[in-house]
GROMACS .gro file of C-alpha atoms in nm:
model
  244
    1MET     CA    1   1.726   2.099  -2.140
    2LEU     CA    2   1.566   1.907  -1.893
    3ASP     CA    3   1.396   2.005  -1.560
    4TRP     CA    4   1.505   1.752  -1.281
    5THR     CA    5   1.314   1.918  -1.000
    6VAL     CA    6   1.010   1.878  -1.200
    7ILE     CA    7   1.096   1.492  -1.289
    8LEU     CA    8   1.195   1.446  -0.920
    9HIS     CA    9   0.891   1.622  -0.796
   10ALA     CA   10   0.693   1.365  -1.013
   11GLY     CA   11   0.876   1.068  -0.898
   12ILE     CA   12   0.831   1.162  -0.561
   13ALA     CA   13   0.447   1.144  -0.602
   14THR     CA   14   0.457   0.846  -0.789
   15GLY     CA   15   0.669   0.643  -0.580
   16THR     CA   16   0.451   0.730  -0.275
   17VAL     CA   17   0.185   0.475  -0.465
   18LEU     CA   18   0.453   0.201  -0.436
   19LEU     CA   19   0.560   0.242  -0.137
   20PHE     CA   20   0.236   0.222   0.055
   21ALA     CA   21   0.179  -0.088  -0.166
   22ALA     CA   22   0.556  -0.199  -0.028
   23ILE     CA   23   0.508  -0.124   0.318
   24GLY     CA   24   0.154  -0.289   0.340
   25GLU     CA   25   0.360  -0.620   0.134
   26ILE     CA   26   0.643  -0.565   0.427
   27LEU     CA   27   0.360  -0.615   0.730
   28ALA     CA   28   0.229  -0.942   0.524
   29GLU     CA   29   0.536  -1.087   0.491
   30ARG     CA   30   0.705  -0.994   0.794
   31SER     CA   31   0.408  -1.215   0.949
   32GLY     CA   32   0.473  -1.498   0.706
   33VAL     CA   33   0.224  -1.463   0.440
   34LEU     CA   34   0.352  -1.381   0.076
   35ASN     CA   35   0.092  -1.192  -0.099
   36LEU     CA   36   0.099  -1.185  -0.446
   37GLY     CA   37  -0.239  -1.032  -0.488
   38VAL     CA   38  -0.120  -0.650  -0.429
   39GLU     CA   39  -0.164  -0.529  -0.797
   40GLY     CA   40  -0.522  -0.657  -0.828
   41MET     CA   41  -0.621  -0.496  -0.466
   42MET     CA   42  -0.471  -0.171  -0.566
   43LEU     CA   43  -0.680  -0.158  -0.905
   44ILE     CA   44  -0.968  -0.263  -0.697
   45GLY     CA   45  -0.899   0.006  -0.455
   46ALA     CA   46  -0.831   0.268  -0.716
   47MET     CA   47  -1.166   0.188  -0.886
   48MET     CA   48  -1.368   0.209  -0.575
   49ALA     CA   49  -1.218   0.512  -0.466
   50TYR     CA   50  -1.244   0.670  -0.789
   51LYS     CA   51  -1.611   0.577  -0.790
   52THR     CA   52  -1.679   0.640  -0.477
   53ALA     CA   53  -1.605   0.993  -0.481
   54VAL     CA   54  -1.778   1.059  -0.808
   55THR     CA   55  -2.136   0.916  -0.706
   56THR     CA   56  -2.080   1.125  -0.398
   57GLY     CA   57  -1.793   1.421  -0.461
   58GLN     CA   58  -1.642   1.332  -0.136
   59PRO     CA   59  -1.274   1.177  -0.181
   60TRP     CA   60  -1.191   1.097   0.159
   61LEU     CA   61  -1.493   0.899   0.161
   62GLY     CA   62  -1.331   0.737  -0.146
   63VAL     CA   63  -0.994   0.670   0.017
   64GLY     CA   64  -1.181   0.516   0.324
   65VAL     CA   65  -1.393   0.277   0.054
   66ALA     CA   66  -1.061   0.215  -0.127
   67MET     CA   67  -0.891   0.046   0.172
   68LEU     CA   68  -1.216  -0.148   0.307
   69ALA     CA   69  -1.251  -0.321  -0.035
   70ALA     CA   70  -0.918  -0.410  -0.093
   71GLY     CA   71  -0.844  -0.482   0.298
   72MET     CA   72  -1.167  -0.728   0.194
   73LEU     CA   73  -1.006  -0.871  -0.066
   74SER     CA   74  -0.685  -0.982   0.114
   75LEU     CA   75  -0.885  -1.152   0.414
   76LEU     CA   76  -0.963  -1.399   0.097
   77HIS     CA   77  -0.646  -1.438   0.077
   78ALA     CA   78  -0.564  -1.484   0.443
   79PHE     CA   79  -0.842  -1.754   0.506
   80VAL     CA   80  -0.719  -1.983   0.197
   81THR     CA   81  -0.334  -1.928   0.321
   82ILE     CA   82  -0.346  -1.925   0.657
   83HIS     CA   83  -0.645  -2.098   0.769
   84LEU     CA   84  -0.719  -2.357   0.488
   85GLN     CA   85  -0.308  -2.375   0.465
   86ALA     CA   86  -0.283  -2.343   0.085
   87ASP     CA   87  -0.015  -2.276  -0.128
   88GLN     CA   88   0.054  -1.892  -0.075
   89VAL     CA   89   0.207  -1.803  -0.417
   90VAL     CA   90  -0.110  -1.979  -0.586
   91SER     CA   91  -0.373  -1.793  -0.337
   92GLY     CA   92  -0.154  -1.495  -0.393
   93LEU     CA   93  -0.198  -1.519  -0.813
   94ALA     CA   94  -0.588  -1.616  -0.784
   95THR     CA   95  -0.638  -1.333  -0.529
   96ASN     CA   96  -0.459  -1.103  -0.790
   97PHE     CA   97  -0.684  -1.204  -1.106
   98VAL     CA   98  -0.982  -1.181  -0.863
   99GLY     CA   99  -0.931  -0.796  -0.772
  100ILE     CA  100  -0.856  -0.724  -1.111
  101GLY     CA  101  -1.170  -0.903  -1.233
  102LEU     CA  102  -1.406  -0.778  -1.042
  103SER     CA  103  -1.256  -0.410  -1.112
  104MET     CA  104  -1.351  -0.398  -1.469
  105VAL     CA  105  -1.722  -0.555  -1.385
  106LEU     CA  106  -1.730  -0.258  -1.129
  107GLY     CA  107  -1.579  -0.010  -1.265
  108GLU     CA  108  -1.764  -0.076  -1.610
  109GLY     CA  109  -1.824   0.278  -1.779
  110LEU     CA  110  -1.609   0.513  -1.518
  111SER     CA  111  -1.370   0.591  -1.793
  112LYS     CA  112  -1.622   0.847  -1.922
  113ALA     CA  113  -1.785   0.961  -1.576
  114GLY     CA  114  -1.647   1.280  -1.601
  115ALA     CA  115  -1.477   1.517  -1.340
  116VAL     CA  116  -1.423   1.364  -0.971
  117SER     CA  117  -1.369   1.593  -0.672
  118LEU     CA  118  -0.968   1.506  -0.584
  119LEU     CA  119  -0.784   1.509  -0.270
  120PRO     CA  120  -0.610   1.861  -0.162
  121SER     CA  121  -0.230   1.943  -0.258
  122PHE     CA  122  -0.044   2.207  -0.062
  123THR     CA  123   0.303   2.317  -0.006
  124ILE     CA  124   0.447   2.337   0.380
  125PRO     CA  125   0.571   2.683   0.440
  126GLY     CA  126   0.906   2.716   0.581
  127LEU     CA  127   1.074   2.338   0.440
  128ALA     CA  128   0.927   2.471   0.058
  129ALA     CA  129   1.230   2.704   0.107
  130ILE     CA  130   1.507   2.482   0.191
  131PRO     CA  131   1.705   2.503  -0.138
  132VAL     CA  132   1.705   2.191  -0.357
  133LEU     CA  133   1.495   1.959  -0.162
  134GLY     CA  134   1.244   2.198  -0.088
  135PRO     CA  135   1.080   2.220  -0.442
  136ILE     CA  136   1.116   1.881  -0.464
  137LEU     CA  137   0.984   1.742  -0.154
  138PHE     CA  138   0.734   1.964  -0.013
  139THR     CA  139   0.596   2.201  -0.281
  140GLY     CA  140   0.268   2.137  -0.418
  141HIS     CA  141   0.185   1.746  -0.332
  142SER     CA  142  -0.096   1.607  -0.207
  143VAL     CA  143  -0.179   1.520   0.107
  144LEU     CA  144  -0.110   1.166   0.089
  145VAL     CA  145   0.213   1.228  -0.050
  146TYR     CA  146   0.304   1.400   0.331
  147ILE     CA  147   0.126   1.103   0.482
  148GLY     CA  148   0.347   0.867   0.333
  149TYR     CA  149   0.662   1.061   0.468
  150LEU     CA  150   0.514   1.001   0.799
  151LEU     CA  151   0.408   0.660   0.747
  152THR     CA  152   0.783   0.536   0.667
  153PRO     CA  153   0.941   0.624   1.004
  154ALA     CA  154   0.631   0.512   1.202
  155VAL     CA  155   0.624   0.171   1.053
  156TRP     CA  156   1.011   0.157   1.106
  157PHE     CA  157   0.948   0.219   1.456
  158TYR     CA  158   0.673  -0.001   1.523
  159ILE     CA  159   0.870  -0.331   1.375
  160ASN     CA  160   1.173  -0.241   1.539
  161ARG     CA  161   1.114  -0.087   1.874
  162THR     CA  162   0.811  -0.188   1.997
  163ARG     CA  163   0.674  -0.503   2.105
  164PRO     CA  164   0.364  -0.589   1.915
  165GLY     CA  165   0.677  -0.545   1.649
  166LEU     CA  166   0.875  -0.830   1.798
  167HIS     CA  167   0.539  -1.050   1.822
  168LEU     CA  168   0.516  -0.968   1.455
  169ARG     CA  169   0.898  -1.086   1.375
  170ALA     CA  170   0.824  -1.380   1.608
  171VAL     CA  171   0.535  -1.466   1.374
  172GLY     CA  172   0.698  -1.477   1.077
  173GLU     CA  173   1.069  -1.572   1.230
  174TYR     CA  174   0.926  -1.813   1.455
  175PRO     CA  175   0.603  -1.931   1.446
  176ALA     CA  176   0.650  -2.207   1.669
  177ALA     CA  177   0.864  -2.041   1.930
  178ALA     CA  178   0.587  -1.748   1.934
  179ASP     CA  179   0.319  -1.990   2.012
  180ALA     CA  180   0.496  -2.143   2.293
  181LEU     CA  181   0.498  -1.783   2.414
  182GLY     CA  182   0.105  -1.745   2.413
  183ILE     CA  183   0.117  -1.541   2.064
  184ASN     CA  184  -0.216  -1.598   1.852
  185VAL     CA  185   0.008  -1.651   1.557
  186TYR     CA  186  -0.307  -1.701   1.317
  187LEU     CA  187  -0.485  -1.364   1.409
  188LEU     CA  188  -0.188  -1.186   1.397
  189ARG     CA  189  -0.104  -1.294   1.049
  190TYR     CA  190  -0.467  -1.226   0.999
  191LEU     CA  191  -0.396  -0.890   1.076
  192TYR     CA  192  -0.115  -0.832   0.912
  193VAL     CA  193  -0.277  -0.956   0.602
  194PHE     CA  194  -0.550  -0.717   0.655
  195ALA     CA  195  -0.310  -0.429   0.694
  196GLY     CA  196  -0.111  -0.484   0.420
  197GLY     CA  197  -0.460  -0.511   0.194
  198LEU     CA  198  -0.581  -0.162   0.355
  199LEU     CA  199  -0.219  -0.058   0.251
  200ALA     CA  200  -0.260  -0.176  -0.114
  201GLY     CA  201  -0.653  -0.007  -0.117
  202LEU     CA  202  -0.451   0.361  -0.037
  203ALA     CA  203  -0.194   0.303  -0.280
  204GLY     CA  204  -0.460   0.274  -0.552
  205ALA     CA  205  -0.645   0.577  -0.441
  206THR     CA  206  -0.356   0.728  -0.422
  207ILE     CA  207  -0.349   0.672  -0.798
  208SER     CA  208  -0.695   0.738  -0.894
  209LEU     CA  209  -0.721   1.000  -0.656
  210ALA     CA  210  -0.411   1.258  -0.636
  211VAL     CA  211  -0.114   1.116  -0.860
  212SER     CA  212  -0.313   1.020  -1.230
  213PRO     CA  213  -0.609   1.198  -1.119
  214GLY     CA  214  -0.973   1.211  -1.328
  215TRP     CA  215  -0.938   0.849  -1.485
  216PHE     CA  216  -1.012   0.474  -1.436
  217SER     CA  217  -0.921   0.202  -1.688
  218GLU     CA  218  -0.742  -0.188  -1.620
  219LEU     CA  219  -0.431   0.018  -1.705
  220THR     CA  220  -0.465   0.250  -1.401
  221THR     CA  221  -0.235   0.071  -1.167
  222GLY     CA  222   0.034  -0.041  -1.522
  223GLY     CA  223   0.168  -0.300  -1.302
  224LEU     CA  224   0.318  -0.093  -1.020
  225GLY     CA  225   0.176  -0.344  -0.743
  226TRP     CA  226   0.424  -0.614  -0.883
  227ILE     CA  227   0.704  -0.371  -0.875
  228ALA     CA  228   0.586  -0.327  -0.545
  229ILE     CA  229   0.665  -0.663  -0.413
  230GLY     CA  230   1.017  -0.671  -0.598
  231LEU     CA  231   1.090  -0.365  -0.442
  232VAL     CA  232   1.012  -0.540  -0.097
  233ILE     CA  233   1.237  -0.830  -0.173
  234PHE     CA  234   1.551  -0.547  -0.261
  235ALA     CA  235   1.497  -0.361   0.011
  236GLN     CA  236   1.509  -0.690   0.246
  237TRP     CA  237   1.158  -0.582   0.413
  238ASP     CA  238   1.285  -0.280   0.559
  239PRO     CA  239   1.038   0.029   0.537
  240TRP     CA  240   1.353   0.270   0.514
  241ARG     CA  241   1.479   0.049   0.209
  242ALA     CA  242   1.154   0.091   0.064
  243ALA     CA  243   1.138   0.422   0.057
  244ALA     CA  244   1.460   0.498  -0.069
   0.00000   0.00000   0.00000
């Protein structure tokens, strides 16, 4: 007989990877920039997180390096699409190939690197005792899973209930009107594409240091970046729907 608690518990952990990548893509697309390079950014994030953790023994440093590496790659896409006004689909696909290629070259031999320090996992007292939901949502998860719980409402509130969020929506939906109001459309689009890259890197780090820890290869992401892009469309660019 299947233990649905175990299956759903694992699903929540794996879903956190999709959640980080999808929320990052929501921020980028809300600003008016489609980023199809999420898969490559996730893979280079997973590689940098794993390599840094193996080298230094500091998994949190690995998370930071992963986010920065993917963020820098996202700036390449931002420059090509925002500054040079190139086609977003072509640039996104090219960025994806660059990310995958770099991760394979720089991550050569990592599959045999051996043991790596992982991010901590823990149970939240009290909440773990809730019938049915407690064992699924609040028992034995990585710290990044709990961060995902907090990130979803925070990003929703930011987009829908704050002035910077209003500027974000204006830049994506009515850039000419936003520019007329004195909002720096180019700067905000760079900022949110970069934020999307940071979260894609965090998604990659979540795989290699929390969800499927202890190894890295070209199969690490396994198409999750493309799934995240699809989820953004099905979620209609809403963080709560993406989380669900």
